[in-house]
Each structure stands twice: as C-alpha cells, then as structure tokens.
Coordinates of C-alpha atoms in Angstrom, one line a residue:
M1 CA 10.2 18.9 -0.7
N2 CA 7.6 17.5 -3.1
Y3 CA 4.8 18.0 -0.5
I4 CA 2.9 21.1 0.5
Q5 CA 2.2 21.6 4.2
L6 CA -1.4 22.6 4.7
E7 CA -2.5 22.5 8.4
K8 CA -1.4 21.1 11.7
L9 CA -3.3 18.0 12.8
G10 CA -1.7 17.2 16.1
E11 CA 1.4 17.1 18.2
G12 CA 2.9 14.1 20.1
T13 CA 5.9 13.5 22.3
Y14 CA 8.5 13.6 19.6
A15 CA 6.6 14.6 16.4
T16 CA 4.2 17.0 14.9
V17 CA 1.7 15.8 12.3
Y18 CA 0.5 18.0 9.4
K19 CA -2.0 17.6 6.7
G20 CA -0.2 17.9 3.3
R21 CA -0.6 17.5 -0.4
S22 CA 1.7 15.9 -3.0
R23 CA 3.0 18.4 -5.6
T24 CA 3.2 15.7 -8.2
T25 CA 0.0 13.6 -7.7
N26 CA -2.2 16.2 -5.8
E27 CA -2.9 13.5 -3.3
L28 CA -3.6 14.3 0.3
V29 CA -1.0 13.0 2.8
A30 CA -0.1 13.1 6.4
L31 CA 3.3 14.6 7.2
K32 CA 4.9 13.4 10.5
E33 CA 7.7 15.8 11.2
I34 CA 10.4 15.0 13.7
T35 CA 12.8 17.7 14.8
L36 CA 16.3 16.1 15.2
D37 CA 18.6 16.9 18.1
P38 CA 22.2 17.4 16.8
E39 CA 23.6 15.5 19.8
E40 CA 21.1 12.7 20.1
G41 CA 20.4 12.1 16.4
T42 CA 17.3 10.3 15.0
P43 CA 15.0 8.9 17.8
S44 CA 15.0 5.2 18.1
T45 CA 11.2 5.2 17.9
A46 CA 11.4 6.8 14.4
I47 CA 13.9 4.3 13.2
R48 CA 11.8 1.5 14.5
E49 CA 8.6 2.9 12.9
I50 CA 10.3 3.4 9.5
S51 CA 11.9 -0.1 9.4
L52 CA 8.7 -1.9 10.4
M53 CA 6.3 0.1 8.3
K54 CA 8.3 -0.4 5.1
E55 CA 7.6 -4.1 5.4
L56 CA 4.0 -4.0 6.6
K57 CA 1.9 -3.5 3.5
H58 CA -1.8 -4.2 4.3
I59 CA -5.1 -2.4 3.7
N60 CA -5.7 -2.1 7.5
I61 CA -2.3 -0.6 8.2
V62 CA -1.4 3.0 7.4
R63 CA 0.8 3.1 4.4
L64 CA 4.2 4.8 4.6
H65 CA 4.7 6.5 1.2
D66 CA 8.1 8.2 1.7
V67 CA 10.8 9.4 4.1
I68 CA 12.6 12.7 3.8
H69 CA 15.7 13.1 5.9
T70 CA 17.6 16.4 6.3
E71 CA 20.1 17.7 8.9
T72 CA 17.5 19.2 11.1
K73 CA 14.4 17.1 10.6
L74 CA 12.9 13.8 9.6
V75 CA 9.6 13.7 7.8
L76 CA 7.5 10.6 7.4
I77 CA 4.9 10.7 4.6
F78 CA 1.8 8.6 5.3
E79 CA -1.5 8.1 3.5
Y80 CA -4.1 10.6 4.8
C81 CA -7.1 9.5 6.9
E82 CA -9.8 12.0 7.8
S83 CA -10.2 10.8 11.4
D84 CA -9.1 8.5 14.2
L85 CA -11.4 6.0 15.9
K86 CA -11.6 8.1 19.1
R87 CA -12.8 11.2 17.2
Y88 CA -15.1 9.0 15.0
M89 CA -16.8 7.6 18.1
D90 CA -17.2 11.1 19.5
T91 CA -18.7 12.6 16.4
H92 CA -20.7 9.6 15.0
G93 CA -21.6 7.6 18.1
D94 CA -24.5 7.8 20.5
R95 CA -22.5 9.3 23.4
G96 CA -19.5 7.5 22.0
A97 CA -21.2 4.1 21.3
L98 CA -21.3 2.9 17.7
D99 CA -24.0 0.9 16.1
A100 CA -23.7 -2.9 16.0
M101 CA -22.8 -3.1 12.3
T102 CA -20.1 -0.4 12.5
V103 CA -18.6 -2.1 15.5
K104 CA -18.4 -5.4 13.7
S105 CA -16.9 -3.7 10.6
F106 CA -14.2 -1.8 12.5
M107 CA -13.5 -4.8 14.8
Y108 CA -12.9 -7.1 11.8
Q109 CA -10.6 -4.6 10.2
L110 CA -8.7 -4.0 13.4
L111 CA -8.2 -7.7 14.1
R112 CA -7.3 -8.4 10.4
G113 CA -4.6 -5.7 10.6
T114 CA -3.4 -7.0 14.0
A115 CA -3.3 -10.6 12.7
F116 CA -1.2 -9.4 9.7
C117 CA 1.3 -7.8 12.1
H118 CA 1.6 -10.9 14.2
E119 CA 2.0 -13.1 11.1
N120 CA 4.9 -10.9 10.2
R121 CA 6.3 -11.2 13.7
V122 CA 5.5 -7.6 14.8
L123 CA 4.0 -6.5 18.1
H124 CA 2.3 -3.1 17.9
R125 CA 2.3 -2.6 21.7
D126 CA 0.2 0.6 21.7
L127 CA -3.2 -0.2 20.2
K128 CA -5.8 2.4 21.3
P129 CA -8.5 4.3 19.6
Q130 CA -6.3 7.4 19.0
N131 CA -3.8 5.2 17.0
L132 CA -6.5 3.7 14.7
L133 CA -7.2 5.9 11.7
V134 CA -10.5 5.9 9.8
N135 CA -10.8 7.3 6.2
R136 CA -13.9 8.6 4.5
K137 CA -14.6 5.2 3.0
G138 CA -15.0 3.6 6.4
E139 CA -11.7 1.8 6.3
L140 CA -9.9 1.4 9.6
K141 CA -6.1 1.4 9.6
I142 CA -3.6 0.8 12.3
G143 CA -1.1 3.6 12.8
D144 CA 1.7 4.9 15.0
F145 CA 4.2 2.0 15.2
G146 CA 6.6 4.0 17.3
L147 CA 6.4 1.5 20.1
A148 CA 6.2 -1.6 17.9
R149 CA 8.8 -4.3 18.0
A150 CA 9.8 -7.3 16.0
F151 CA 9.8 -10.5 18.0
G152 CA 11.4 -13.9 17.4
V153 CA 12.0 -17.3 18.9
P154 CA 13.0 -17.7 21.7
V155 CA 10.8 -14.9 23.1
N156 CA 12.7 -11.7 23.6
T157 CA 12.7 -9.7 26.8
F158 CA 10.9 -6.4 26.3
S159 CA 10.1 -3.3 28.3
N160 CA 6.9 -3.3 30.4
E161 CA 6.4 0.4 29.8
V162 CA 4.2 -0.1 26.7
V163 CA 0.6 0.4 25.8
T164 CA -1.5 3.3 27.2
L165 CA -2.6 2.4 30.7
W166 CA -6.3 1.7 30.0
Y167 CA -5.5 -0.8 27.2
R168 CA -2.6 -2.5 29.0
A169 CA -2.8 -6.3 29.6
P170 CA -2.7 -7.5 33.2
D171 CA 0.5 -9.5 32.7
V172 CA 2.2 -6.3 31.5
L173 CA 0.7 -4.4 34.5
L174 CA 2.2 -7.1 36.8
G175 CA 5.6 -6.3 35.3
S176 CA 6.1 -9.0 32.7
R177 CA 8.8 -8.4 30.1
T178 CA 8.4 -11.7 28.3
Y179 CA 5.0 -11.0 26.7
S180 CA 4.0 -11.7 23.1
T181 CA 1.1 -11.2 20.7
S182 CA -1.5 -11.7 23.5
I183 CA -0.9 -8.1 24.7
D184 CA -2.2 -6.7 21.4
V185 CA -5.3 -9.0 21.6
W186 CA -6.1 -7.6 25.1
S187 CA -5.9 -4.1 23.8
C188 CA -8.2 -5.0 20.9
G189 CA -10.7 -6.4 23.4
C190 CA -10.6 -3.2 25.4
I191 CA -11.3 -1.2 22.2
F192 CA -14.1 -3.7 21.3
A193 CA -15.9 -3.0 24.5
E194 CA -15.3 0.8 24.2
M195 CA -16.9 0.9 20.7
I196 CA -20.0 -1.0 22.1
S197 CA -20.5 1.2 25.2
G198 CA -18.8 4.5 24.3
I199 CA -16.6 4.5 27.4
P200 CA -13.3 2.8 28.2
L201 CA -13.8 -0.5 30.0
F202 CA -11.0 -0.2 32.5
R203 CA -10.0 3.3 33.6
G204 CA -7.3 3.1 36.2
R205 CA -5.1 5.9 37.5
D206 CA -1.9 3.8 37.8
N207 CA -0.7 0.2 37.3
Q208 CA -2.1 -1.0 40.6
D209 CA -5.4 0.8 40.2
Q210 CA -5.7 -0.5 36.7
L211 CA -5.2 -4.1 37.9
L212 CA -8.0 -3.7 40.4
H213 CA -10.3 -2.2 37.8
I214 CA -9.7 -5.3 35.6
M215 CA -10.2 -7.7 38.5
R216 CA -13.5 -6.1 39.5
V217 CA -14.8 -7.1 36.1
V218 CA -13.0 -10.4 35.1
G219 CA -12.7 -11.5 38.7
T220 CA -9.5 -12.0 40.8
P221 CA -7.6 -14.9 39.2
H222 CA -6.8 -18.0 41.1
D223 CA -3.5 -18.0 42.8
S224 CA -2.3 -20.7 40.4
V225 CA -2.8 -18.3 37.5
L226 CA -0.8 -15.6 39.2
R227 CA 1.9 -18.1 40.0
K228 CA 2.0 -19.3 36.4
I229 CA 2.4 -15.7 35.2
A230 CA 5.2 -15.2 37.8
N231 CA 6.9 -18.4 36.7
D232 CA 6.8 -17.4 33.0
S233 CA 8.1 -13.9 34.0
P234 CA 10.5 -14.0 36.9
E235 CA 10.5 -10.2 37.2
V236 CA 6.9 -10.3 38.3
Q237 CA 6.5 -9.6 42.0
L238 CA 3.2 -11.1 43.2
K239 CA 1.0 -9.3 45.7
V240 CA -2.1 -10.1 47.6
F241 CA -5.2 -8.9 45.8
P242 CA -8.8 -8.5 47.0
K243 CA -11.0 -11.4 46.0
Y244 CA -13.5 -10.0 43.4
P245 CA -16.1 -12.2 41.7
K246 CA -16.5 -12.1 38.0
V247 CA -19.1 -9.7 36.7
P248 CA -21.1 -10.9 33.6
Y249 CA -20.3 -8.7 30.6
Q250 CA -24.0 -8.6 29.8
T251 CA -24.5 -6.4 32.8
I252 CA -21.7 -4.0 31.7
L253 CA -22.6 -4.1 28.0
P254 CA -26.3 -4.7 27.8
K255 CA -26.4 -3.8 24.0
A256 CA -23.9 -6.5 23.1
T257 CA -25.0 -9.7 21.4
Y258 CA -24.3 -13.1 22.8
L259 CA -21.6 -13.7 20.1
A260 CA -20.0 -10.3 20.8
I261 CA -19.8 -11.2 24.5
D262 CA -18.3 -14.6 23.7
L263 CA -15.6 -13.1 21.5
L264 CA -14.8 -10.4 24.1
E265 CA -14.5 -13.1 26.8
R266 CA -12.0 -15.0 24.7
M267 CA -9.9 -11.8 24.2
L268 CA -9.9 -10.5 27.7
Q269 CA -8.6 -13.6 29.5
F270 CA -6.4 -12.7 32.5
E271 CA -4.0 -15.5 31.7
P272 CA -2.0 -14.6 28.5
S273 CA -1.8 -18.1 27.2
M274 CA -5.6 -18.4 27.3
R275 CA -6.3 -15.4 25.1
I276 CA -7.5 -16.2 21.6
A277 CA -5.0 -15.4 18.8
A278 CA -5.8 -12.5 16.5
A279 CA -6.0 -14.8 13.4
D280 CA -8.5 -17.1 15.2
T281 CA -10.8 -14.2 16.1
L282 CA -11.5 -13.7 12.4
R283 CA -13.0 -17.2 12.3
H284 CA -15.3 -16.5 15.3
P285 CA -19.0 -16.8 14.6
Y286 CA -19.4 -13.2 15.6
F287 CA -18.1 -12.3 12.1
A288 CA -20.4 -14.8 10.3
P289 CA -22.9 -13.3 7.9
S290 CA -26.0 -12.0 9.7
Q291 CA -29.6 -11.4 8.6
P292 CA -30.4 -8.3 6.6
Q293 CA -30.3 -5.0 8.5
V294 CA -33.2 -2.5 8.2
S295 CA -30.6 0.3 7.8
P296 CA -27.1 -0.2 6.4
T297 CA -24.3 1.1 8.6
N298 CA -22.8 4.5 8.0
A299 CA -19.3 3.1 8.3
Y300 CA -19.2 1.0 5.2
T301 CA -21.3 -0.3 2.3
A302 CA -23.3 -3.4 3.2
T303 CA -22.5 -6.3 1.0
A304 CA -23.8 -9.8 0.3
A305 CA -20.9 -11.1 2.4
Q306 CA -22.6 -9.7 5.5
Q307 CA -26.1 -10.5 4.3
R308 CA -26.8 -14.2 3.8
P309 CA -30.1 -15.1 2.1
A310 CA -32.2 -17.7 3.8
A311 CA -32.6 -19.6 0.5
H312 CA -28.9 -20.4 0.5
S313 CA -26.6 -21.5 3.2
V314 CA -23.0 -20.4 2.9
A315 CA -20.0 -22.0 4.5
Y316 CA -18.6 -19.8 7.3
Q317 CA -15.1 -19.9 5.8
Q318 CA -16.5 -18.7 2.4
A319 CA -18.5 -15.9 4.0
T320 CA -15.5 -14.6 6.0
A321 CA -13.4 -14.8 2.9
A322 CA -15.9 -12.6 1.1
V323 CA -15.7 -10.1 3.9
A324 CA -11.9 -10.0 3.7
A325 CA -12.1 -9.7 -0.1
N326 CA -14.6 -6.9 -0.2
S327 CA -12.0 -4.1 -0.5
Q328 CA -10.3 -5.9 -3.4
A329 CA -13.5 -7.2 -5.1
T330 CA -13.3 -7.8 -8.8
P331 CA -16.2 -7.5 -11.3
H332 CA -18.7 -10.3 -10.9
A333 CA -18.2 -13.3 -13.2
P334 CA -21.1 -15.7 -14.1
A335 CA -21.3 -18.6 -11.8
V336 CA -20.4 -22.0 -13.3
P337 CA -22.9 -24.8 -12.5
G338 CA -21.5 -27.1 -9.8
Q339 CA -19.4 -24.4 -8.3
Q340 CA -20.0 -21.9 -5.5
Y341 CA -23.2 -19.9 -6.2
Y342 CA -22.4 -17.1 -3.8
Q343 CA -20.4 -14.1 -5.0
P344 CA -19.3 -11.1 -3.0
A345 CA -20.8 -7.8 -4.1
V346 CA -19.1 -5.8 -6.8
A347 CA -17.3 -3.0 -5.1
Q348 CA -17.1 -0.9 -8.3
Q349 CA -20.9 -1.0 -8.7
M350 CA -21.7 0.3 -5.2
A351 CA -21.8 3.9 -4.1
P352 CA -19.2 4.2 -1.4
A353 CA -20.6 4.8 2.1
Q354 CA -19.1 7.7 4.0
P355 CA -19.2 8.3 7.7
G356 CA -22.2 10.4 8.6
Q357 CA -24.0 9.7 5.4
N358 CA -26.7 7.1 4.4
P359 CA -25.3 4.9 1.7
G360 CA -28.8 4.6 0.2
L361 CA -29.1 1.9 -2.3
Y362 CA -26.7 -1.0 -2.1
Q363 CA -26.3 -4.0 -4.3
F364 CA -25.5 -7.7 -4.1
T365 CA -25.2 -10.2 -6.9
M366 CA -26.4 -13.8 -6.7
S367 CA -26.0 -16.5 -9.3
Y368 CA -28.0 -19.7 -9.6
P369 CA -28.2 -22.5 -12.2
T370 CA -31.0 -21.6 -14.6
Q371 CA -33.1 -24.4 -13.3
M372 CA -32.8 -22.9 -9.7
A373 CA -34.0 -19.4 -10.6
A374 CA -37.0 -19.9 -8.2
P375 CA -34.9 -19.2 -5.0
A376 CA -34.3 -15.7 -6.4
Q377 CA -38.0 -15.0 -6.3
Q378 CA -38.0 -16.1 -2.6
M379 CA -35.2 -13.6 -2.0
Q380 CA -37.4 -10.7 -3.1
Q381 CA -39.7 -11.6 -0.3
Q382 CA -36.8 -11.7 2.2
Y383 CA -35.1 -8.4 1.3
P384 CA -36.5 -4.9 0.8
V385 CA -35.8 -5.1 -3.0
A386 CA -36.0 -1.9 -4.9
G387 CA -35.2 -3.3 -8.3
V388 CA -33.9 -6.5 -10.0
Q389 CA -31.9 -7.0 -13.1
S390 CA -31.2 -10.4 -14.5
Q391 CA -29.5 -12.0 -17.4
Q392 CA -29.1 -15.6 -18.5
Q393 CA -25.7 -16.8 -19.8
Y394 CA -23.5 -19.8 -19.6
G395 CA -26.3 -21.9 -18.1
T396 CA -26.8 -19.6 -15.1
Q397 CA -29.2 -16.9 -14.2
D398 CA -27.5 -13.9 -12.7
Y399 CA -29.6 -11.5 -10.5
N400 CA -28.4 -8.0 -9.5
M401 CA -30.7 -6.9 -6.7
Y402 CA -30.7 -3.3 -5.6
T403 CA -32.0 -2.9 -2.1
A404 CA -32.7 0.1 0.1
P405 CA -33.6 0.6 3.7
R406 CA -37.3 0.6 4.5

C-alpha cells in the first residue's frame, strides 16, 4: 500500500479511521478501513459512499483520493482534516458556543456544500457536527456519505431510519419515507442553533420524545399541516399531540442576531415544503457583508467580502459571490473604469488563519477611478488601518490596506 498508517483516529459501526501519510507525496490522509466479511462481501454503505463521493468534487466536501480493495479489507483514502465540528466547538468555543463570525463562516460553508449535493441530486441524510470536518485553515467539509442516497423524479421511497435523532426532521420522525432535500436543511438548522448556543437544540430520547422537544419550541403544528404530511406520506400514522405554543428563538438563543434568527426560522419549518432550499439560504441577508469586526475570527481570514466599506455600496449578489470565491481567489487585477470597483481580497497575500490563533494583520484591496481616490481616505477613518500601499495605473488608483484588530 502506498500509504503509511500513523495513528487511530476513531472507530465506527463498520469502519476504523486512521491518520496516514502518502509514501509518494508525503501528504497527510485519512484512511477509512473496512474489514470485509467473506460471506457478506462489501457493505452497501461503503459502495454507496464510494460511488457518490467519486462524483462530488467540491471544496466543502471531503475529497476521496483513492480506494484500495483487497480480499480482506477495503480502504478509502480521504483528504485529512485536523478536527470535526463537534471537537472544534468543544475546544475553541465558549462552553461549546462559537463566536458570531465563526458561526457565519462555518454555516455558509456547510450550506454551500449541502446545496452542491442537492444540485447533484444527492441527499446526505446524516448531517451532524461529528460528520463535518474542519481543517487547520478553517475550511469546513462535509464527510461520511455512508447514509447518503441519490434521488430522482418521481420522488423515491426511502428508509425513515436516517439521521442521528437530534438532527432528524419531524416528517422523518413521523415515519415519512418520501422525504427529499428538506431533511438536510432541517439538520443544518439544528447545527446552526448548536453552534450559536453550544448545546443541541432538540435532545430527545426516542422518536416520540424528539417530536415533543421540537413542538415545545416551534409549537404544535395545526392539524391541517399534520394531515398534509400524512397525505404526502401514507405511511405516517398521525397521533394526538399536546398543544404547545411557539417559543421565540430570541429567548432560546439570546446571542443570535435578528438575521440569524430569521434564517433559522426558515430552515426549521415543521412542514417540509415550507423549509427554505439550501441554495436559497446562501442568498439570505444573514450572509451579506457586515460592518468591520474589532477582532477577526479565529476560524478564517477576514476578507473584504465580509467587510463592506461605508463609502461604497456593493450589490448583495456580488458580495456573496466574493465570499464563495474566497477560497479560489486569484491575484488582484487593476479595476477598469466603469466596471465593478470592489474586488475580493487576494488569498495568496494573506496569512492563513488557524483555529486557536489570531490571524493578526489582514488585507483587503480596493480600486477606484483615479478621480475618486478621496473615498479611500475616508476608509482610513472607518477601519483600524495599520498601513496603506497604493499605485496608479490604467486610470485607477489601487489601495492595499493592511488592518489589524485594535
């Protein structure tokens, strides 16, 4: 085998995961080793995971490098990530709760990866903090596609034994087998709330108890909603539930902003058809650029895409595009007069932020037509600027501003 096994990282139902290193590239990898039963052969979960992950190539999805198949075992070679979200929250959070900018960064990456899965007609079906990996650059990646399924039209009938209980959608808890992408959105909403507060939002002991935990927060749905779920899923057997009033999320998550609560509300709708789509969450105002933060987050390097200067208004679509492009940013080119004056920060010129470390200086680049250089002076009053470099070319004035937390 072209990989050296270094240390055991964890053990699951049908696999053991080791930290490893490539003999050829010296790159760290994760080795997921599955012992094969001579009578049963390769587990269906492994076959499913391999077939789906070979097709899903995205920065927010763990990359499958290689598969090694012998008579006695199957080894899946994945890119290596230093932590998972659960451990990251335990070690970097305030009693598990992450700071607002880190929550926003991780949430955007989670939803972007989930939206990519859905665009490629894949349901993950087991989104939870333990299955979300985080590397030292603060990149979040969706892993463990052992329960994932491809879906098509018309809607297939699936098993209702999916998703760890605390992150399971109410329609699945009711017994629905005709669910779709909305079950992943519900799980993302539960993870969102957990990152904000540090504790799982709904902690039931079994299906019935989990439903009651949900209803105590979102309120008992109207009978018409329950009937609609039953009509869409004939296997659902309706029961009589206590009548609980809705509890405002502000009382449960007092640290959350209004926009965070609004997005959470749209994700945690009891009725599946009312839940916001993963792709639509990326356009929610919660992810719009915010005002400069006093201290950059430890999870990722702050960029101009998240920090909009007051002197210039930026279209929301452009701003979110800048966020999405951050990981693939190219060197800054001079702005052309008459075109967009706002450029994402140059990734290569920024010291990478690492979990648990202060990124220190961070940079953003702004370009203005030469005759509009005055707004740049205003920016120095808006930001804690540590230094400014500028150059004039092609009729534009380019400003590289290096800022640091006060």
